mmCIF file of C-alpha atoms in Angstrom:
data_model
loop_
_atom_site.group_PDB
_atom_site.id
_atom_site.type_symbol
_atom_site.label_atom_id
_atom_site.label_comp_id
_atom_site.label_asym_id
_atom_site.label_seq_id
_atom_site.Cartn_x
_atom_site.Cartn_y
_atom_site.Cartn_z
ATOM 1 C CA UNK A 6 15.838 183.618 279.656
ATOM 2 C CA UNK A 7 15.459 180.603 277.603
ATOM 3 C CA UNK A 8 12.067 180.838 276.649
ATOM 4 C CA UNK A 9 12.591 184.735 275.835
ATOM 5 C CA UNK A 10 15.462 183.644 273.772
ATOM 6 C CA UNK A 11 13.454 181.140 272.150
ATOM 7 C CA UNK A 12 10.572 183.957 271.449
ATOM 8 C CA UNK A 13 13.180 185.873 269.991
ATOM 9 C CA UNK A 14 14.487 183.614 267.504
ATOM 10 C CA UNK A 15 10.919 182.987 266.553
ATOM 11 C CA UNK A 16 10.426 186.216 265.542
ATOM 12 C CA UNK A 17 13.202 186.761 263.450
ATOM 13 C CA UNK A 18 12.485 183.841 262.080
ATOM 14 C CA UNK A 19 8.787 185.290 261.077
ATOM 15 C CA UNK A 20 10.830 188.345 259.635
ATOM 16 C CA UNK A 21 13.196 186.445 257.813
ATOM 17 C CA UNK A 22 10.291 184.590 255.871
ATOM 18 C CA UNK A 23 8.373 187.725 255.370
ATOM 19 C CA UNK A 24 11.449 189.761 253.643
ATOM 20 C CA UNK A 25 12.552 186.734 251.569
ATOM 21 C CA UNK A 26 9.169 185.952 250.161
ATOM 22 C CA UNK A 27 8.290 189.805 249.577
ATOM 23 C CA UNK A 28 11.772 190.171 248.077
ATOM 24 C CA UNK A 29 11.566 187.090 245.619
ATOM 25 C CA UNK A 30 7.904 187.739 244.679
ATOM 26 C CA UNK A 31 8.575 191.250 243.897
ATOM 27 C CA UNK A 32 11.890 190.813 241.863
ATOM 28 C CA UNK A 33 10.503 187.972 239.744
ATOM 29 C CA UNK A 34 7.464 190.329 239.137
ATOM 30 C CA UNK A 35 9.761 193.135 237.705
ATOM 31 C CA UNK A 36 11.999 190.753 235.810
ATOM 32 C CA UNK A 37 8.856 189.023 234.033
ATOM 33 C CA UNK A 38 7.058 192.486 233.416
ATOM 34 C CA UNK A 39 10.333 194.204 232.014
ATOM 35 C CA UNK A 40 11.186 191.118 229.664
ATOM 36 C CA UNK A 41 7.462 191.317 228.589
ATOM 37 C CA UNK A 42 7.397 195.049 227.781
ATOM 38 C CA UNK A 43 11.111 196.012 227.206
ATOM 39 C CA UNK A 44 12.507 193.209 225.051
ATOM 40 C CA UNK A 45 11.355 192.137 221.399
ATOM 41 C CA UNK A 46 9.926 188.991 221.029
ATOM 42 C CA UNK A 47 12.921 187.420 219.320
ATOM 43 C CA UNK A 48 14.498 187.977 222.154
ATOM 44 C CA UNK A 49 15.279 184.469 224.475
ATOM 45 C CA UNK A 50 14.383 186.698 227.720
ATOM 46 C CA UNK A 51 11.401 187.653 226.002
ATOM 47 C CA UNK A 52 8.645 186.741 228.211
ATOM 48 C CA UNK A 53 5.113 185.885 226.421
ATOM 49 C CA UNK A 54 2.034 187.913 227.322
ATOM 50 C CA UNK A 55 0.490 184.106 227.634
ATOM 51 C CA UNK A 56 3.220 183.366 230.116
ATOM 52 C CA UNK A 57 2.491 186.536 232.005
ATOM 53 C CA UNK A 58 -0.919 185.508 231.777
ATOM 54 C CA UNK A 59 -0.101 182.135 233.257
ATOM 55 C CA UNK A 60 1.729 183.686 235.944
ATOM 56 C CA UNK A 61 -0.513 185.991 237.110
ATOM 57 C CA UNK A 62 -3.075 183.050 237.481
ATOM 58 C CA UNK A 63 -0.962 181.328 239.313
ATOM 59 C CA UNK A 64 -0.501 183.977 241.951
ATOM 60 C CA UNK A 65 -4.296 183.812 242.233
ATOM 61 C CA UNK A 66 -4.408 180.434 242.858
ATOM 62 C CA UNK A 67 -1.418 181.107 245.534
ATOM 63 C CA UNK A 68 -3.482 183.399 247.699
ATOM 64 C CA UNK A 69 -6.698 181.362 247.193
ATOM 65 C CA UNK A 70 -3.947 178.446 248.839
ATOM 66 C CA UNK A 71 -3.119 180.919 251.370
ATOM 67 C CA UNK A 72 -6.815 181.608 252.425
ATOM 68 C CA UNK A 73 -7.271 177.874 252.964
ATOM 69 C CA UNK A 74 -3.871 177.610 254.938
ATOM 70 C CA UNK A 75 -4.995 180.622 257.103
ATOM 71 C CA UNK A 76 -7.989 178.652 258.615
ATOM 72 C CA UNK A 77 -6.500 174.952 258.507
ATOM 73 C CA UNK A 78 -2.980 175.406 258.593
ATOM 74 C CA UNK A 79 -3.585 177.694 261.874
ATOM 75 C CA UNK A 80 -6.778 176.938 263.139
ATOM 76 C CA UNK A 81 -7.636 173.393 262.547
ATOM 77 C CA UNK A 82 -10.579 174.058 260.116
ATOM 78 C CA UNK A 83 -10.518 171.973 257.159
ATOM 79 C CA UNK A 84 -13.107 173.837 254.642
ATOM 80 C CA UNK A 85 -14.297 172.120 251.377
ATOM 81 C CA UNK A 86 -15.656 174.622 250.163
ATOM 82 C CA UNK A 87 -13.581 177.857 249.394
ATOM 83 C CA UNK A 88 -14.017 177.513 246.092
ATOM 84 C CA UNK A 89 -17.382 178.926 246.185
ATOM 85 C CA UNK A 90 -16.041 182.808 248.095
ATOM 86 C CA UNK A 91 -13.425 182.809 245.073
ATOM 87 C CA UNK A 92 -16.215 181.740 242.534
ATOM 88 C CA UNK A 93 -18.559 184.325 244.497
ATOM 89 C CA UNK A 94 -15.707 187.168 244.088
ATOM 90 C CA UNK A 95 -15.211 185.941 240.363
ATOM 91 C CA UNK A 96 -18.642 186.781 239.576
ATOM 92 C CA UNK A 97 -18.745 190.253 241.307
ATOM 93 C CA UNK A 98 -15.855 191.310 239.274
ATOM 94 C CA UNK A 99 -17.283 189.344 235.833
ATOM 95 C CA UNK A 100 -20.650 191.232 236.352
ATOM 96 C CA UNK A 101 -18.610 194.686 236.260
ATOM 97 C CA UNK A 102 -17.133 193.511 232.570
ATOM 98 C CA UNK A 103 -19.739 192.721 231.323
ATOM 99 C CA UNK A 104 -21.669 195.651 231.818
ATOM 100 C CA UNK A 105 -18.142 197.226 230.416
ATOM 101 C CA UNK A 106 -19.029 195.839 227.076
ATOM 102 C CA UNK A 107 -22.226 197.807 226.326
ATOM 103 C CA UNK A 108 -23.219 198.176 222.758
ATOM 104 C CA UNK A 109 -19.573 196.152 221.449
ATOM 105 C CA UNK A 110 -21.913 193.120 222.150
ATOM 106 C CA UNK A 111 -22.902 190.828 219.493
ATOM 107 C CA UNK A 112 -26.331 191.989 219.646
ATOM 108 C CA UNK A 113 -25.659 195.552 219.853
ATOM 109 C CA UNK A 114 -27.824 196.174 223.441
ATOM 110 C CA UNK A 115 -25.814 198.797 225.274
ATOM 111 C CA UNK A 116 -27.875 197.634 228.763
ATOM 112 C CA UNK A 117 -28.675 193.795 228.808
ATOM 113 C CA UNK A 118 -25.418 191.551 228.199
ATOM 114 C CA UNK A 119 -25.781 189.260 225.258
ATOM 115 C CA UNK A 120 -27.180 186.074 227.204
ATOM 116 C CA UNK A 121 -30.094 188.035 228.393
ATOM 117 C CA UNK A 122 -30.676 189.362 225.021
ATOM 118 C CA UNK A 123 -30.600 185.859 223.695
ATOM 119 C CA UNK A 124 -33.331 184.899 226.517
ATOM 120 C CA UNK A 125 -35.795 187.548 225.806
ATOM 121 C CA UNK A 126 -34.784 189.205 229.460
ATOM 122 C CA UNK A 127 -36.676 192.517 229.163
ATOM 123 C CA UNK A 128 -34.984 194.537 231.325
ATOM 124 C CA UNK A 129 -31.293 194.161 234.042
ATOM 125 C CA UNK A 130 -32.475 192.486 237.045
ATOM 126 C CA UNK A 131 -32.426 194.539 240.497
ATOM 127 C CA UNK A 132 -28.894 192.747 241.538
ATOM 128 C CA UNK A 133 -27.191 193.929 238.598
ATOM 129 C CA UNK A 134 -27.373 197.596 239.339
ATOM 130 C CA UNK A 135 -24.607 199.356 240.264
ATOM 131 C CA UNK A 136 -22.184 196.941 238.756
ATOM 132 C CA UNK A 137 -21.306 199.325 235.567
ATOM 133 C CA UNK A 138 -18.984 201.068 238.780
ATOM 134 C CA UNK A 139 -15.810 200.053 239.875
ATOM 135 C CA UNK A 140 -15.869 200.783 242.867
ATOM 136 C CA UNK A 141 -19.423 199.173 243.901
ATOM 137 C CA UNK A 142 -18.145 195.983 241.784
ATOM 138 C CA UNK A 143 -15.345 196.107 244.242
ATOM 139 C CA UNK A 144 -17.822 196.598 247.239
ATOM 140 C CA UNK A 145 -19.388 193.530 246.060
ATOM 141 C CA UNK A 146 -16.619 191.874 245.855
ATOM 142 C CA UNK A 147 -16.025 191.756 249.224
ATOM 143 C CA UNK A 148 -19.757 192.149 250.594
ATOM 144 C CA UNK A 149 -21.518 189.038 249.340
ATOM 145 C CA UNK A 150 -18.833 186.328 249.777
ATOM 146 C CA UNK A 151 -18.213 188.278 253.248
ATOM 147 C CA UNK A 152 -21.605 188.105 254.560
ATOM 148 C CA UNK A 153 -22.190 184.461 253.104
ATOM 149 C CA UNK A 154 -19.044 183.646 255.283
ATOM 150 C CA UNK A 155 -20.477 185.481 258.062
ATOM 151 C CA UNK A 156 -23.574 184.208 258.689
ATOM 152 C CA UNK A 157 -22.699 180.432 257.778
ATOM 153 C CA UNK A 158 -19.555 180.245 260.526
ATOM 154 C CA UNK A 159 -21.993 182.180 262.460
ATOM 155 C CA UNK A 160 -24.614 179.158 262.530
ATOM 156 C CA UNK A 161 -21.727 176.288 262.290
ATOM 157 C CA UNK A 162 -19.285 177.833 264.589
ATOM 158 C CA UNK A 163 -22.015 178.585 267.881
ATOM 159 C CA UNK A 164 -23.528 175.218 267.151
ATOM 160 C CA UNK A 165 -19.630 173.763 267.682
ATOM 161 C CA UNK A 166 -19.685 171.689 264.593
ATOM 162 C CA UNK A 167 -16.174 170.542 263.514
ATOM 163 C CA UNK A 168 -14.211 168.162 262.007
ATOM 164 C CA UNK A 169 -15.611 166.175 259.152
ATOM 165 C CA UNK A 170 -19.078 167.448 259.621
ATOM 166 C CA UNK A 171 -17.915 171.002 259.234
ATOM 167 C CA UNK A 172 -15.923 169.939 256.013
ATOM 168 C CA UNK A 173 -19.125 168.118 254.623
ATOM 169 C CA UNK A 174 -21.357 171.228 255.309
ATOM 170 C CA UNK A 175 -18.902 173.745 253.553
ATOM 171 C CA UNK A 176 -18.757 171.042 250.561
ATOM 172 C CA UNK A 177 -22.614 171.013 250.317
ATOM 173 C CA UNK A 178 -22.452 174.629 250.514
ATOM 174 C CA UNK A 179 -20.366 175.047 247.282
ATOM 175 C CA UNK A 180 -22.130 172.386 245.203
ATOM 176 C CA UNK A 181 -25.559 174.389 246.099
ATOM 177 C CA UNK A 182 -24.116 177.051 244.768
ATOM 178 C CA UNK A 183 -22.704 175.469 241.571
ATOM 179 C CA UNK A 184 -26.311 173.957 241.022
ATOM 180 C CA UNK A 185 -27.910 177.483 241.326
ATOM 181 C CA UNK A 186 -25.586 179.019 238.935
ATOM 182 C CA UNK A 187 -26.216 177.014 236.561
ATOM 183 C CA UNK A 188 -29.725 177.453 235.743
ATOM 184 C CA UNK A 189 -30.648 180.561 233.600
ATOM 185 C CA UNK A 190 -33.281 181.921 235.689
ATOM 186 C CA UNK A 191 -30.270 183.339 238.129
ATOM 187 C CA UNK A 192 -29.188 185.803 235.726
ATOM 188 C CA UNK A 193 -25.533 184.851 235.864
ATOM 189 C CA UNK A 194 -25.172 182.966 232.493
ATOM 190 C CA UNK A 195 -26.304 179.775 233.298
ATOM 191 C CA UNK A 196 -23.700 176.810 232.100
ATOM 192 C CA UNK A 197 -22.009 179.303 229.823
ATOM 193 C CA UNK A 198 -21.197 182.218 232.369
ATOM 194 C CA UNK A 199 -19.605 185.504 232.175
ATOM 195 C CA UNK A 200 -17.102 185.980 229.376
ATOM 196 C CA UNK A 201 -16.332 188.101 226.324
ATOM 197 C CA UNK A 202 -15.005 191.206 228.365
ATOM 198 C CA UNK A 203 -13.433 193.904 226.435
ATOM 199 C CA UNK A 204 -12.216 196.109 229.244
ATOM 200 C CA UNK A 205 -11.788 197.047 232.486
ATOM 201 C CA UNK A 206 -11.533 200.774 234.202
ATOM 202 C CA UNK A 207 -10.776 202.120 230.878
ATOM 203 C CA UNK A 208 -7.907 199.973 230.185
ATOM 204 C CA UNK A 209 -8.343 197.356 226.784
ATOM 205 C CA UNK A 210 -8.312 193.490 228.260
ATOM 206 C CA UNK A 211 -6.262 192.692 225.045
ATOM 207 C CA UNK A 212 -3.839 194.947 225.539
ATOM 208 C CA UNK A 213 0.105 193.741 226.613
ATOM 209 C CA UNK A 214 0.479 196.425 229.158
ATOM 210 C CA UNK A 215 -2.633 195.957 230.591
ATOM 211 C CA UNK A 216 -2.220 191.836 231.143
ATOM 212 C CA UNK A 217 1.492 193.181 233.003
ATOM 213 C CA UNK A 218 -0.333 195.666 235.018
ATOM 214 C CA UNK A 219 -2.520 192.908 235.874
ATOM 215 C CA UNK A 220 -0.119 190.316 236.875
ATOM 216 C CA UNK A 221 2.026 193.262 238.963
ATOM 217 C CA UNK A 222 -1.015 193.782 240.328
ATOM 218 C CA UNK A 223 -1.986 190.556 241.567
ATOM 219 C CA UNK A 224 1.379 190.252 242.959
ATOM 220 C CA UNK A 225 1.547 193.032 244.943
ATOM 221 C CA UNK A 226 -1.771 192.261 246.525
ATOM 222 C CA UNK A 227 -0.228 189.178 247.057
ATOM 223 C CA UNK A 228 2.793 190.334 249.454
ATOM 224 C CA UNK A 229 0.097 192.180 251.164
ATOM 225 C CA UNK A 230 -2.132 189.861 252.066
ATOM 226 C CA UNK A 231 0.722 187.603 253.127
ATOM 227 C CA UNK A 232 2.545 189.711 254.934
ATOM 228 C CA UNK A 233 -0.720 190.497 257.062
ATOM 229 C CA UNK A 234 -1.695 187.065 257.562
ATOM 230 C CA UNK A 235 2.240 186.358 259.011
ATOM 231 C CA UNK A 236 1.841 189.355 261.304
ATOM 232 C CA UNK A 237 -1.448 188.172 261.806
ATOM 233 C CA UNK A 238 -0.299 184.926 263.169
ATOM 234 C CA UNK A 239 2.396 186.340 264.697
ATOM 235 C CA UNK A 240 0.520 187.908 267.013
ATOM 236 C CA UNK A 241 -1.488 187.479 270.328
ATOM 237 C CA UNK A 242 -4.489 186.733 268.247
ATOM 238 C CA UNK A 243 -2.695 184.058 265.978
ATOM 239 C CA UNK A 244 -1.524 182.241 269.198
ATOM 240 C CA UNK A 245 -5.029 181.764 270.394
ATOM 241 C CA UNK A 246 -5.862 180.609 267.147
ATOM 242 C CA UNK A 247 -3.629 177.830 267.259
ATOM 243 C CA UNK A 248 -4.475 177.219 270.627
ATOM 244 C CA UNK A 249 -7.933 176.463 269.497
ATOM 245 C CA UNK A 250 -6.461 174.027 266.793
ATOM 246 C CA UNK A 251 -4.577 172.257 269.540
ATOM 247 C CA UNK A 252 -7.174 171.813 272.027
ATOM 248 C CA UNK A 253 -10.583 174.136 271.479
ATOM 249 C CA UNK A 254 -12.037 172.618 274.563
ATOM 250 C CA UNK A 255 -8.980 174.186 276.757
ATOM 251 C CA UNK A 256 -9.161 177.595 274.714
ATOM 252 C CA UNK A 257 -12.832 177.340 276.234
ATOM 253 C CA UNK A 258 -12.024 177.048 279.583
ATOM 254 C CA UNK A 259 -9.978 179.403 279.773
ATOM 255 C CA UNK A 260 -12.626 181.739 279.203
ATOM 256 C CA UNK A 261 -11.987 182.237 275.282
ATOM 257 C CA UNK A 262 -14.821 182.670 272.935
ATOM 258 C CA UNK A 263 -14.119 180.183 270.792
ATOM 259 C CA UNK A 264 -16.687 180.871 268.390
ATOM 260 C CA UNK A 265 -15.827 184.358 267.977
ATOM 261 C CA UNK A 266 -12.151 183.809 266.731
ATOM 262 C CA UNK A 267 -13.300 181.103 264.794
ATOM 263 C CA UNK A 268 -16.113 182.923 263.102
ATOM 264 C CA UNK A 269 -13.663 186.368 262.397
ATOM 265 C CA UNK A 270 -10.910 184.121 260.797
ATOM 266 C CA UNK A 271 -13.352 182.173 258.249
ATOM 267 C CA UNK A 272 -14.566 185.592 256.939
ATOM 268 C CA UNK A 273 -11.115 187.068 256.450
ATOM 269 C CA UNK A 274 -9.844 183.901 254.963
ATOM 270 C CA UNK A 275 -13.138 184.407 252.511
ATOM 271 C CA UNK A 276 -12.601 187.615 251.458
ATOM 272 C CA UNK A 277 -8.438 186.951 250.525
ATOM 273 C CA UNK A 278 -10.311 183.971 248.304
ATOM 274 C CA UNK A 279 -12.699 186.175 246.846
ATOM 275 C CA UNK A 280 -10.574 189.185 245.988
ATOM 276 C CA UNK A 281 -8.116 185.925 244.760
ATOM 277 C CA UNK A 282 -11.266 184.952 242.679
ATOM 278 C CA UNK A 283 -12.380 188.672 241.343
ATOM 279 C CA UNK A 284 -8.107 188.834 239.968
ATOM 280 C CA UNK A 285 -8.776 186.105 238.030
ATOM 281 C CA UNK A 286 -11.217 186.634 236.206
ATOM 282 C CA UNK A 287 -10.230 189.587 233.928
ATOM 283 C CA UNK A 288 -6.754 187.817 233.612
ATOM 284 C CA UNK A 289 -8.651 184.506 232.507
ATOM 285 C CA UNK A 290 -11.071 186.110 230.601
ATOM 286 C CA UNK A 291 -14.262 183.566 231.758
ATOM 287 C CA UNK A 292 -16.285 182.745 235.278
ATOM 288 C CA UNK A 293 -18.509 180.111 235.312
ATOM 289 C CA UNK A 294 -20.408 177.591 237.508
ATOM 290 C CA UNK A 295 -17.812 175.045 237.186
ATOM 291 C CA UNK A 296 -15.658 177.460 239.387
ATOM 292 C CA UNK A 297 -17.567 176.054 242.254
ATOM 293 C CA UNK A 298 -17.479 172.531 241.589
ATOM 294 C CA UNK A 299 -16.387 170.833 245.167
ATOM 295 C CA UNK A 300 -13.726 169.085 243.455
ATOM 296 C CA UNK A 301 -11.904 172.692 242.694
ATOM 297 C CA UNK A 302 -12.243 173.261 246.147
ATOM 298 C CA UNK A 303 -10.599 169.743 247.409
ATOM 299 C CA UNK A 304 -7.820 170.786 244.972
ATOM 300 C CA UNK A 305 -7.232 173.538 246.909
ATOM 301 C CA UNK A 306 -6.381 171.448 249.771
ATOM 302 C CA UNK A 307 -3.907 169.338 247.655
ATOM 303 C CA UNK A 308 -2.365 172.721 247.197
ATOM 304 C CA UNK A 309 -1.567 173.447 250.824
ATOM 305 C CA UNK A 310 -1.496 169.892 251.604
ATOM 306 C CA UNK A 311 1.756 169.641 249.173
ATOM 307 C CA UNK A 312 3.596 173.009 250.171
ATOM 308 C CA UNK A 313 3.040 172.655 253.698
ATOM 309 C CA UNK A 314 0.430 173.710 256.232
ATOM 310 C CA UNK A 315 0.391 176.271 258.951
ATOM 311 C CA UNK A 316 3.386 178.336 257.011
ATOM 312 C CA UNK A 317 1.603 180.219 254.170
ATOM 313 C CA UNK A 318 4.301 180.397 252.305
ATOM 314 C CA UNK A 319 4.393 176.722 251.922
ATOM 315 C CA UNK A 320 0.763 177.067 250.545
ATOM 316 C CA UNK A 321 1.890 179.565 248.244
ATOM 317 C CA UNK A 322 4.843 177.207 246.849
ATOM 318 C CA UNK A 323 2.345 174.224 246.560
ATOM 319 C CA UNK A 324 -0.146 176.007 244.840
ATOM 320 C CA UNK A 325 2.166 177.432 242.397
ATOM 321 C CA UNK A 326 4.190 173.722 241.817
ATOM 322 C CA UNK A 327 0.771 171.767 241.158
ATOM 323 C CA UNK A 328 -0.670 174.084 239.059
ATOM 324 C CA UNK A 329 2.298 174.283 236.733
ATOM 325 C CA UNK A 330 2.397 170.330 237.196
ATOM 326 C CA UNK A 331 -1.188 170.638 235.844
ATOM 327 C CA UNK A 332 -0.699 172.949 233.438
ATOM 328 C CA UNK A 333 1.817 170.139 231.961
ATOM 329 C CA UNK A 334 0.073 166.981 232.424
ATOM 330 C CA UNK A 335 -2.957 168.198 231.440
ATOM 331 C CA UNK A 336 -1.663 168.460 228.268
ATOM 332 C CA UNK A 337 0.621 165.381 228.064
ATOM 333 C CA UNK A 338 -2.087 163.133 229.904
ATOM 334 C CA UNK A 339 -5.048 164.863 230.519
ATOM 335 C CA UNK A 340 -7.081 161.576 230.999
ATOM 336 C CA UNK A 341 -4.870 160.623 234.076
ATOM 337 C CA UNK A 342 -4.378 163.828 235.316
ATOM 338 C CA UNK A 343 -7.032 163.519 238.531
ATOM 339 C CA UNK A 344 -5.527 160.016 239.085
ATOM 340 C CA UNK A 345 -1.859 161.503 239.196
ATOM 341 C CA UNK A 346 -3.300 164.378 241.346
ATOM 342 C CA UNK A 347 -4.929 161.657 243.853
ATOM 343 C CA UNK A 348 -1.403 159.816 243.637
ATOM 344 C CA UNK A 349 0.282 163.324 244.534
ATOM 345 C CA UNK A 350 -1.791 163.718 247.585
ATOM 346 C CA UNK A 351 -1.320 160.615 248.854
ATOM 347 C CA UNK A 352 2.165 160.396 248.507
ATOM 348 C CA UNK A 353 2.504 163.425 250.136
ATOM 349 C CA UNK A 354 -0.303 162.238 253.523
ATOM 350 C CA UNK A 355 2.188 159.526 253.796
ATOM 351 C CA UNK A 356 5.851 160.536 253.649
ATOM 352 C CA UNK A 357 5.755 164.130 253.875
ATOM 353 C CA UNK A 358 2.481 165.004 256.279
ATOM 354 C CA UNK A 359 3.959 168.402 256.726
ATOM 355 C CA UNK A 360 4.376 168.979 253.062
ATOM 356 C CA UNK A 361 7.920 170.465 251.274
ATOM 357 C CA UNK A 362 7.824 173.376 253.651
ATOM 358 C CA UNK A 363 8.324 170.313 256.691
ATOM 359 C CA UNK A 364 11.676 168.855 254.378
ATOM 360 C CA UNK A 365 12.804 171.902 254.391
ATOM 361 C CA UNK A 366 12.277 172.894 258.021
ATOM 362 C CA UNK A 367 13.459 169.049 258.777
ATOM 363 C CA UNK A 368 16.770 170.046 256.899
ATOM 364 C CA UNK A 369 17.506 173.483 258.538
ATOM 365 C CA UNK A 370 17.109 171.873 261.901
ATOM 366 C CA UNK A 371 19.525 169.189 261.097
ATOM 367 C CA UNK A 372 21.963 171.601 259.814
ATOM 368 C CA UNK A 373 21.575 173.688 262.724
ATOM 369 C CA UNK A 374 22.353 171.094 265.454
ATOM 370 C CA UNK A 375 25.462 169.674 263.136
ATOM 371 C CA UNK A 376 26.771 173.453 263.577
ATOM 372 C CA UNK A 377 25.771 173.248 266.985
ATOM 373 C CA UNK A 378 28.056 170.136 267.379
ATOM 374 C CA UNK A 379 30.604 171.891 265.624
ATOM 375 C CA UNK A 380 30.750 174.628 268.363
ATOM 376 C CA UNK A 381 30.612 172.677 271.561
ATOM 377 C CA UNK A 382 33.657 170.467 269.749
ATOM 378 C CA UNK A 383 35.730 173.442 269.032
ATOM 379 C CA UNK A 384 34.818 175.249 272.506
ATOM 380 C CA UNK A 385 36.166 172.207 274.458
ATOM 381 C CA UNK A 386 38.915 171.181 272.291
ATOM 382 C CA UNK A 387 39.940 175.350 272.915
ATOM 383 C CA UNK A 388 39.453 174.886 276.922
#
């Protein structure tokens, strides 16, 4: 009876955190979008189209958190390198803008984007085609990063690598991919990348309503993917998850495939970063190699790191705090901001390894056993 009690209270735990995040994400959503379109810019409600802007890139980097959480927080796997399947997913959906632009281009070719025209590119390489269509941009969104995920768990997972080797090898991964990007020969831009986009399925980038669709957008995909990953997690499949992140060798024995789980979890936690990736881009207006840089990626980390691991939410709340915190010192030190960042992290290793999401479990327990208390005092004082 205990331990079904104890299941129980678990879940309605799970459901509590599910309806309070949905409930808060969505209602600051509406309030932001209304002040944006509804009230004049006089107005001291008035929210800025460059604060909804901010916003929604925040909520980008808070699923691109959440990915990362879903495989480390849950399953032990500490990847380095996530920064390349949101880079990957930024290009799919930069590619479809800027064949959006057509003729508007500064050199006036309604087929080759400008930095082709500028290298004497003759014609749109094979890779390209397609990409004028939503809905194959969208494909590809979710394809390439999908399949790169794929086949590399494939190789690391079956040949059991883990731990810091597996964090090394998803590192290299992204800083091969930076170093690709950048040359010119890859048709992707080179150092400069993808920008100058105009529009996107009809709808002018520039336009206030179509930043707040945007952002509403991003938010509601968002609540999505979290609430799948809770119910995810929540389930049969998330508990041998974290069985492999307590003790893969036991998971093993008891006939698990390992591997398998492993290998399905990386490639779903890819394709959240990647569709977190291909949101960014139109609301940032610019993809480019530097997206992939490992140190993005280890940022990422910090992110979860900070909030709290193995909760998603907490990944969600850390992602959104240092990115505002960035967003701040940047401009007040930006010199010292990766030294403040390293400080942050280590501060956080040390007196709060299970990040704010830990203080504030920490808290609700101790306020829960002082009630407790309370009760067994006033039962026996009443018998």
């Amino acid at each position: 009876m205990s331990q079904l009690g104890h299941a129980w209270g678990e879940l309605r735990r799970g459901s509590n955190t599910i309806t309070l995040f949905v409930v808060v994400l969505f209602a600051a959503t509406v309030l932001a979008s209304l002040s944006n379109l509804l009230l004049p810019e006089n107005s001291a409600l008035h929210v800025s189209t460059y604060t909804i802007t901010l916003l929604g890139k925040y909520l980008c980097y808070a699923m691109l958190a959440l990915a990362v959480d879903v495989i480390w927080g849950y399953c032990g796997i500490l990847s380095l390198g996530h920064g390349a399947f949101f880079a990957l997913g930024g290009y799919a959906m930069g590619m479809y803008l800027m064949r959006q632009i057509g003729d508007r281009g500064v050199y006036g070719n309604p087929d080759l984007p400008d930095f082709m025209v500028f290298l004497n590119w003759e014609s749109l390489p094979w890779y390209w085609f397609g990409m004028d269509q939503f809905w194959f941009a969208m494909l590809m969104v979710g394809l390439v990063p999908g399949l790169l995920a794929l086949v590399f768990g494939w190789l690391a997972f079956r040949s059991r690598v883990t731990g810091v080797y597996l964090s090394i090898m998803t590192q290299a991964l992204t800083y091969a991919l930076m170093l690709a990007f950048f040359r010119n020969e890859m048709g992707f831009g080179g150092n400069n990348g993808l920008t100058d986009f105009k529009e996107i399925a009809g709808f002018e980038l520039s336009a206030d309503s179509t930043r707040v669709g945007l952002f509403v957008i991003t938010a509601l995909l968002l609540g999505l993917v979290f609430v799948s990953s809770q119910l995810i997690m929540r389930s049969r499949l998330g508990r041998v998850l974290v069985s492999i992140r307590d003790s893969e060798a036991r998971a093993r024995f008891l006939g698990y495939r390992t591997d398998h789980f492993k290998v399905w979890l990386f490639v779903y936690s890819a394709l959240i970063a990647a569709l977190a990736g291909a949101l960014y881009v139109p609301q940032v207006g610019i993809i480019n190699p530097g997206e992939f840089s490992p140190v993005n990626s280890i940022e990422i980390v910090v992110w979860v790191a900070v909030g709290g691991r193995g909760t998603l939410y907490g990944a969600v709340v850390g992602a959104i705090l240092v990115s505002y915190a960035k967003t701040r010192f940047t401009s007040l030190a930006p010199e010292s901001w990766l030294f403040m960042l390293g400080a942050l992290f280590v501060f956080v290793t040390v007196f709060l390894p299970k990040g704010l999401a830990g203080l504030l479990k920490k808290k609700q327990q101790s306020d829960s056993s002082g009630e407790d208390d309370r009760l067994k005092l006033t039962g026996g004082a009443g018998s």
